[in-house]
JSON list of C-alpha atoms and ligand atoms in Angstrom, two decimals:
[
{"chain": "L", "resi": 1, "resn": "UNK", "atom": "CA", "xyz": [262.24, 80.30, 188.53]},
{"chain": "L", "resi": 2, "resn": "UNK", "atom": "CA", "xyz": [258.59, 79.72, 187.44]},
{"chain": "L", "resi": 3, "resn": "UNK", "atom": "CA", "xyz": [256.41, 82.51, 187.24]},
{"chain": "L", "resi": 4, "resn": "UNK", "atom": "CA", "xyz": [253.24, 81.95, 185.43]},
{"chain": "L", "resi": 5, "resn": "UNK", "atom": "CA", "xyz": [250.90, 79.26, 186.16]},
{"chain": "L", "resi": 6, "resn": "UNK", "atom": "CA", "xyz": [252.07, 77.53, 182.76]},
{"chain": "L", "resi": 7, "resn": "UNK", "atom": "CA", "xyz": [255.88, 77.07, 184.52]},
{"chain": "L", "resi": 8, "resn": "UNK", "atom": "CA", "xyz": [254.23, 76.36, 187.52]},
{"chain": "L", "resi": 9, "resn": "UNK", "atom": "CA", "xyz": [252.00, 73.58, 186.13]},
{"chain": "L", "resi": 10, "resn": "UNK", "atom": "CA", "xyz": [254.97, 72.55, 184.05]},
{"chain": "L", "resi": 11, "resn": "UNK", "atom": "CA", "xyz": [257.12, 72.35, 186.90]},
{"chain": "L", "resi": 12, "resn": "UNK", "atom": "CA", "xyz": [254.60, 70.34, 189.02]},
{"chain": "L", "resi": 13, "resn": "UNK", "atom": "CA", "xyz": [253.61, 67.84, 186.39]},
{"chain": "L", "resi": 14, "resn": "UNK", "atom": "CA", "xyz": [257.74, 67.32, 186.01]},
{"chain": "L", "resi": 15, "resn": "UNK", "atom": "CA", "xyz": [257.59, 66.40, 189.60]},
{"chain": "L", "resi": 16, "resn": "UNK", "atom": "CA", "xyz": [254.62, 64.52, 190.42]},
{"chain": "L", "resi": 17, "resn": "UNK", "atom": "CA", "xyz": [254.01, 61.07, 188.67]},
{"chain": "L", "resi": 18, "resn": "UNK", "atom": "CA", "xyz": [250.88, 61.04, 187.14]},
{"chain": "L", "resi": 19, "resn": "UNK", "atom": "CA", "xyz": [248.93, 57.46, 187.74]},
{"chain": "L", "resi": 20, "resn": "UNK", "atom": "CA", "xyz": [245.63, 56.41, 186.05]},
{"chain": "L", "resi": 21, "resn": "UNK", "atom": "CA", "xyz": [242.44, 54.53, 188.27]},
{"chain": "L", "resi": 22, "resn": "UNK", "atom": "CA", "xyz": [243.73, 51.20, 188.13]},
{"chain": "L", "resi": 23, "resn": "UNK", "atom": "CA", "xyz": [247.56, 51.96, 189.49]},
{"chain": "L", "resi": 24, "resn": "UNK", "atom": "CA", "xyz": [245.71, 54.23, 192.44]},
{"chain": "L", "resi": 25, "resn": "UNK", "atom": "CA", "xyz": [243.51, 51.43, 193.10]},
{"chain": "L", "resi": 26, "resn": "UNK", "atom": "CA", "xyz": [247.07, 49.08, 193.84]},
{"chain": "L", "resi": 27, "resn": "UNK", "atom": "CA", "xyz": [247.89, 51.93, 195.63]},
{"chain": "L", "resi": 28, "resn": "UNK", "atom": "CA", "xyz": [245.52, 51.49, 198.17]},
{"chain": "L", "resi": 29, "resn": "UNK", "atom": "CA", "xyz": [245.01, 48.27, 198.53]},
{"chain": "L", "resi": 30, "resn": "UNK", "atom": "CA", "xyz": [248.84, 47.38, 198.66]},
{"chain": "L", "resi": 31, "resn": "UNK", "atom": "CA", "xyz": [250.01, 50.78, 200.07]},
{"chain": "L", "resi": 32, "resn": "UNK", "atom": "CA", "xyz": [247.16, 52.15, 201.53]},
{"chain": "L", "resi": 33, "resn": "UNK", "atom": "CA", "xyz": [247.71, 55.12, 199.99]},
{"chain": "L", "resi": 34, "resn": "UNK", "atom": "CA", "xyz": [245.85, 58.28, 200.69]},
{"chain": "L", "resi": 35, "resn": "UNK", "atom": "CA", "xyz": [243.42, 59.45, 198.60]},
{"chain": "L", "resi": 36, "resn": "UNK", "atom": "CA", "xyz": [242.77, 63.32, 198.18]},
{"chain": "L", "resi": 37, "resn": "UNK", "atom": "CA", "xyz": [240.69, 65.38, 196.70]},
{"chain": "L", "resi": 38, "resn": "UNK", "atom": "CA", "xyz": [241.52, 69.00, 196.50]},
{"chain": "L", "resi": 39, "resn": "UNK", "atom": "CA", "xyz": [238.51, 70.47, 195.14]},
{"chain": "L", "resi": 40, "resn": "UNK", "atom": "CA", "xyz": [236.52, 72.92, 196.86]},
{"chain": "L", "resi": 41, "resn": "UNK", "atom": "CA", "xyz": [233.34, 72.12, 198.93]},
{"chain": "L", "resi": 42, "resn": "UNK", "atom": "CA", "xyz": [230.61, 72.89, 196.56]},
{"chain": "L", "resi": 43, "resn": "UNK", "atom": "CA", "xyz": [232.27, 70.77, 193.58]},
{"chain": "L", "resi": 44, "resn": "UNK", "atom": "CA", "xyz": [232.57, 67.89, 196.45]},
{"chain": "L", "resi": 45, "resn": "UNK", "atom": "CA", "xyz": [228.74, 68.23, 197.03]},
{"chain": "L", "resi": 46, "resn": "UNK", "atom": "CA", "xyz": [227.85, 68.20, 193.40]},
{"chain": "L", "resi": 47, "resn": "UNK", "atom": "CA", "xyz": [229.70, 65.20, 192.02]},
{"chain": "L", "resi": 48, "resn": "UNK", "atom": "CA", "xyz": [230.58, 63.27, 194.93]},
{"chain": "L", "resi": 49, "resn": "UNK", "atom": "CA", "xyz": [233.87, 61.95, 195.44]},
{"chain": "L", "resi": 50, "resn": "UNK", "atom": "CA", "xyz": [236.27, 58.70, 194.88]},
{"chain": "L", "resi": 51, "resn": "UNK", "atom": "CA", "xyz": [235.29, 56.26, 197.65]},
{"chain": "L", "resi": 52, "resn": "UNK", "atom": "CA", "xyz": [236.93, 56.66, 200.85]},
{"chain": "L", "resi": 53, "resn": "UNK", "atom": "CA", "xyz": [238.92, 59.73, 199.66]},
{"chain": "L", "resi": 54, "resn": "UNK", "atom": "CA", "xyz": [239.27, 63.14, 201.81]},
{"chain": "L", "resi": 55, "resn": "UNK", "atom": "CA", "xyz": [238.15, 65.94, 200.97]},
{"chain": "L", "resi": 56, "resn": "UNK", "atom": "CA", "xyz": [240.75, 69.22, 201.77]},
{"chain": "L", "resi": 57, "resn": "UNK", "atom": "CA", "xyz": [240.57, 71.89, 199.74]},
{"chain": "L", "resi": 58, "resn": "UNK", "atom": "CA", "xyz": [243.75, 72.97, 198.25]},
{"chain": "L", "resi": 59, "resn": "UNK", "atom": "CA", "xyz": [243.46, 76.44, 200.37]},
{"chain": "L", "resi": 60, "resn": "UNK", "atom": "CA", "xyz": [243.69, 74.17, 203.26]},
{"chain": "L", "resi": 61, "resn": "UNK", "atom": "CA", "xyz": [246.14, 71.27, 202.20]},
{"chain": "L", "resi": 62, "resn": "UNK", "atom": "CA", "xyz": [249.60, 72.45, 204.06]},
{"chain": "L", "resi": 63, "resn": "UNK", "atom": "CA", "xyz": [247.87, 72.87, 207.29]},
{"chain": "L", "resi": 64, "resn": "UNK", "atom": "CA", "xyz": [246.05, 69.74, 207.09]},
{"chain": "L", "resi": 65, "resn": "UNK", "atom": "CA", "xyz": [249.10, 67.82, 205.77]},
{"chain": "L", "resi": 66, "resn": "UNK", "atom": "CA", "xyz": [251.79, 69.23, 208.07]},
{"chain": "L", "resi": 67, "resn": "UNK", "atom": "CA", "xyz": [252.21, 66.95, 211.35]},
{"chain": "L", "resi": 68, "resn": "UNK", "atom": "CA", "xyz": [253.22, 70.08, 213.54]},
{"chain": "L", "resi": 69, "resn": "UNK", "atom": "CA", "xyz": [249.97, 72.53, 212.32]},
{"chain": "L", "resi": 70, "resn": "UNK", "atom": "CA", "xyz": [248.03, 72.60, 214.86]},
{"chain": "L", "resi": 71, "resn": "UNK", "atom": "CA", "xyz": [245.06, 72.11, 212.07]},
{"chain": "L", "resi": 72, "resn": "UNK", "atom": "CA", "xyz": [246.36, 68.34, 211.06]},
{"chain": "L", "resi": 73, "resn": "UNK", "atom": "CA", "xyz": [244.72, 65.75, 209.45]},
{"chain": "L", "resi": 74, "resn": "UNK", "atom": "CA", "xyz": [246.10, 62.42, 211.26]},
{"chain": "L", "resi": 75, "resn": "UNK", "atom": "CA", "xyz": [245.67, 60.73, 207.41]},
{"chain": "L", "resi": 76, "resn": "UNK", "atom": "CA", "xyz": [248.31, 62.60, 206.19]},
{"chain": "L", "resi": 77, "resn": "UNK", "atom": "CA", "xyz": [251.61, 60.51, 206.99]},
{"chain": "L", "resi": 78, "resn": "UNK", "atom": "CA", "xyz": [255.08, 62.24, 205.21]},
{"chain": "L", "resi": 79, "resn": "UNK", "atom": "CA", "xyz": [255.68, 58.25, 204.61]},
{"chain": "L", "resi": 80, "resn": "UNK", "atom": "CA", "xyz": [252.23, 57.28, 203.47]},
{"chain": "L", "resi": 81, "resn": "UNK", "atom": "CA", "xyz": [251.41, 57.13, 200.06]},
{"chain": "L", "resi": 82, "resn": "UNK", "atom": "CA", "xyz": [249.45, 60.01, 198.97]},
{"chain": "L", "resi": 83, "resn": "UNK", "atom": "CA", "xyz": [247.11, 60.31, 195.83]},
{"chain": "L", "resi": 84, "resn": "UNK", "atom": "CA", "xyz": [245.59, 63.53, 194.17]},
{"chain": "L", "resi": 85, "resn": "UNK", "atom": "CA", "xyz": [242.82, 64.80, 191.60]},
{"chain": "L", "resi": 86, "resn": "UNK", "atom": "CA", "xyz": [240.75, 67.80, 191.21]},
{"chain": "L", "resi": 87, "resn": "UNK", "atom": "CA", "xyz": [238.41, 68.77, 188.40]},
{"chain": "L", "resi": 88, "resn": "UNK", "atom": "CA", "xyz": [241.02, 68.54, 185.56]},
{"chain": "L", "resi": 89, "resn": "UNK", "atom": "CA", "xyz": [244.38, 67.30, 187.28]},
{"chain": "L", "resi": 90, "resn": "UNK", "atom": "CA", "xyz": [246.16, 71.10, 187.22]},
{"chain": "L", "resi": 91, "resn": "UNK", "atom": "CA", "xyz": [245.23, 71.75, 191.08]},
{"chain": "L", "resi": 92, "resn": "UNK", "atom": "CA", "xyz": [246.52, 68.12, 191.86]},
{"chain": "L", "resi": 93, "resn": "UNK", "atom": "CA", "xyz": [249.50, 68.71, 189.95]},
{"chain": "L", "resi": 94, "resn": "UNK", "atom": "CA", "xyz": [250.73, 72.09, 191.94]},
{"chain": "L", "resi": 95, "resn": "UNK", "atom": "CA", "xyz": [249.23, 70.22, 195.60]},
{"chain": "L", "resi": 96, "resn": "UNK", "atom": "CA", "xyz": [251.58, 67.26, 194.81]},
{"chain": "L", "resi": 97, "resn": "UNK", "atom": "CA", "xyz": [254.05, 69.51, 194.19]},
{"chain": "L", "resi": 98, "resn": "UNK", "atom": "CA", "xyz": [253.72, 71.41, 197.73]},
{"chain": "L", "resi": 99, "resn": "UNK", "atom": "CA", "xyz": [253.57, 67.81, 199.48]},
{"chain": "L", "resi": 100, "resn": "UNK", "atom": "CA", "xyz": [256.84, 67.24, 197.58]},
{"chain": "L", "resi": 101, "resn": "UNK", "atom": "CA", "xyz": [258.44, 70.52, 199.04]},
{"chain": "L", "resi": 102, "resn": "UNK", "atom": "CA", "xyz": [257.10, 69.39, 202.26]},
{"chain": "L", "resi": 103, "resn": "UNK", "atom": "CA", "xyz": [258.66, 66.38, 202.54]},
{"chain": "L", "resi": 104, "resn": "UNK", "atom": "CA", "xyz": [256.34, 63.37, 201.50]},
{"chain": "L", "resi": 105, "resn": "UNK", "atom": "CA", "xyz": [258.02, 60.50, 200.35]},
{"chain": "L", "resi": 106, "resn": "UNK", "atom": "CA", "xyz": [255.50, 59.47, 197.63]},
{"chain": "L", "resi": 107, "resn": "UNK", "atom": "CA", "xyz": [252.85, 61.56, 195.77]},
{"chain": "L", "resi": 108, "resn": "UNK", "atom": "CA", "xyz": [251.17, 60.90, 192.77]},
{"chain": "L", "resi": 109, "resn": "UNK", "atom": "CA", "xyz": [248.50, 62.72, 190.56]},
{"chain": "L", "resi": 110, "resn": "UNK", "atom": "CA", "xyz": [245.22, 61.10, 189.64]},
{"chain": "L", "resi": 111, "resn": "UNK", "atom": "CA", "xyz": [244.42, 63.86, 187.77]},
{"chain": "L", "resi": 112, "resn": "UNK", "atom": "CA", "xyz": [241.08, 64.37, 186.59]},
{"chain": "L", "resi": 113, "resn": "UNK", "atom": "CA", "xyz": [237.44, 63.41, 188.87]},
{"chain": "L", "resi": 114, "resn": "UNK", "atom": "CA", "xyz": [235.63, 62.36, 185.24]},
{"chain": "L", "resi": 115, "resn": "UNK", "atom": "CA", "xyz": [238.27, 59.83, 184.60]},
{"chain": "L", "resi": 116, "resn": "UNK", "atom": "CA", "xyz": [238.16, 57.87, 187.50]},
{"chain": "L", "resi": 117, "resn": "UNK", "atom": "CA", "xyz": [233.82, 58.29, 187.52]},
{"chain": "L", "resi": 118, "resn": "UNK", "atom": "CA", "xyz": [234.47, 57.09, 183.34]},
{"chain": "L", "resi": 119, "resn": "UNK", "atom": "CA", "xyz": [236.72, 54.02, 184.58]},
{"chain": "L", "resi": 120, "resn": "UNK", "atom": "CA", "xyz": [233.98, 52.84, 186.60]},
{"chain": "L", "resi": 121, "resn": "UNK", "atom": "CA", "xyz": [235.77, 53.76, 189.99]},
{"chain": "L", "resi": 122, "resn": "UNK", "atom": "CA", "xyz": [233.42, 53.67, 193.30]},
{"chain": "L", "resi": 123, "resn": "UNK", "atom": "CA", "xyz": [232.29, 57.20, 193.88]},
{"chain": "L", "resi": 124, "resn": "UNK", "atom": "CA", "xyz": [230.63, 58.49, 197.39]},
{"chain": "L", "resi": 125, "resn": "UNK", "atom": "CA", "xyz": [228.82, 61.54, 198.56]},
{"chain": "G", "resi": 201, "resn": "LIG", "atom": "O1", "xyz": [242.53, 72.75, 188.81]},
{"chain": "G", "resi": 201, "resn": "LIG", "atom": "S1", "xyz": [241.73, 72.03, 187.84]},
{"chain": "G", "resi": 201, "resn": "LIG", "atom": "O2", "xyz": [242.57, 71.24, 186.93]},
{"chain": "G", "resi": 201, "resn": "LIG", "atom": "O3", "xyz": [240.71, 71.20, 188.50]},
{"chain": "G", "resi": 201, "resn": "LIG", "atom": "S2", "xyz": [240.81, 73.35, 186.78]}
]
């Protein structure tokens, strides 16, 4: 059983497929995948965020993404398509892997915020 956050992030990045900008873009247009970003507030308000993602905090993601919490995010969908990131990809890796435990179907890790701003990906406030 994992116990350090190496094993952990080891484990996670085992289980979640890691995608670059262009195969999340296909994502949503052909999937309509979720996009998620698991940062914290502040970071949110610094950089801004991919376009037309939502924002929940990793703190928050299980309540958000479980259909039965009372605290819900309709968006989340155990059958839709979700996409991650964070700052570097590590917090999207170990969120992917609680949306695995959880039960979604399909989750994939866009890893880092820079990359997608460096592919020339649409960013929003
Ligand atoms: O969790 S992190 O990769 O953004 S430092």
């Amino acid at each position: 059983m994992p116990g350090s956050v190496k094993e952990l992030l080891a484990a996670a990045n085992a289980a979640v497929t890691r995608i670059t900008p262009e195969e999340a873009t296909t994502l949503v247009a052909e999937q309509n995948a979720l996009v998620v970003d698991v940062r914290d507030a502040p970071e949110v308000q610094s950089t801004g965020k991919v376009q037309g993602a939502l924002n929940v905090s990793r703190g928050m993601l299980e309540f958000r993404a479980d259909p039965a919490s009372p605290y819900h995010n309709e968006a989340f969908d155990p059958n839709r398509p979700v996409i991650l990131y964070c700052a570097s990809g590590g917090r999207s890796a170990l969120a992917g892997k609680t949306l695995i435990d959880m039960g979604y179907k399909s989750v994939y890790n866009l890893g880092a915020f820079k990359d997608w701003v460096e592919s020339g990906g649409g960013v929003e406030p």
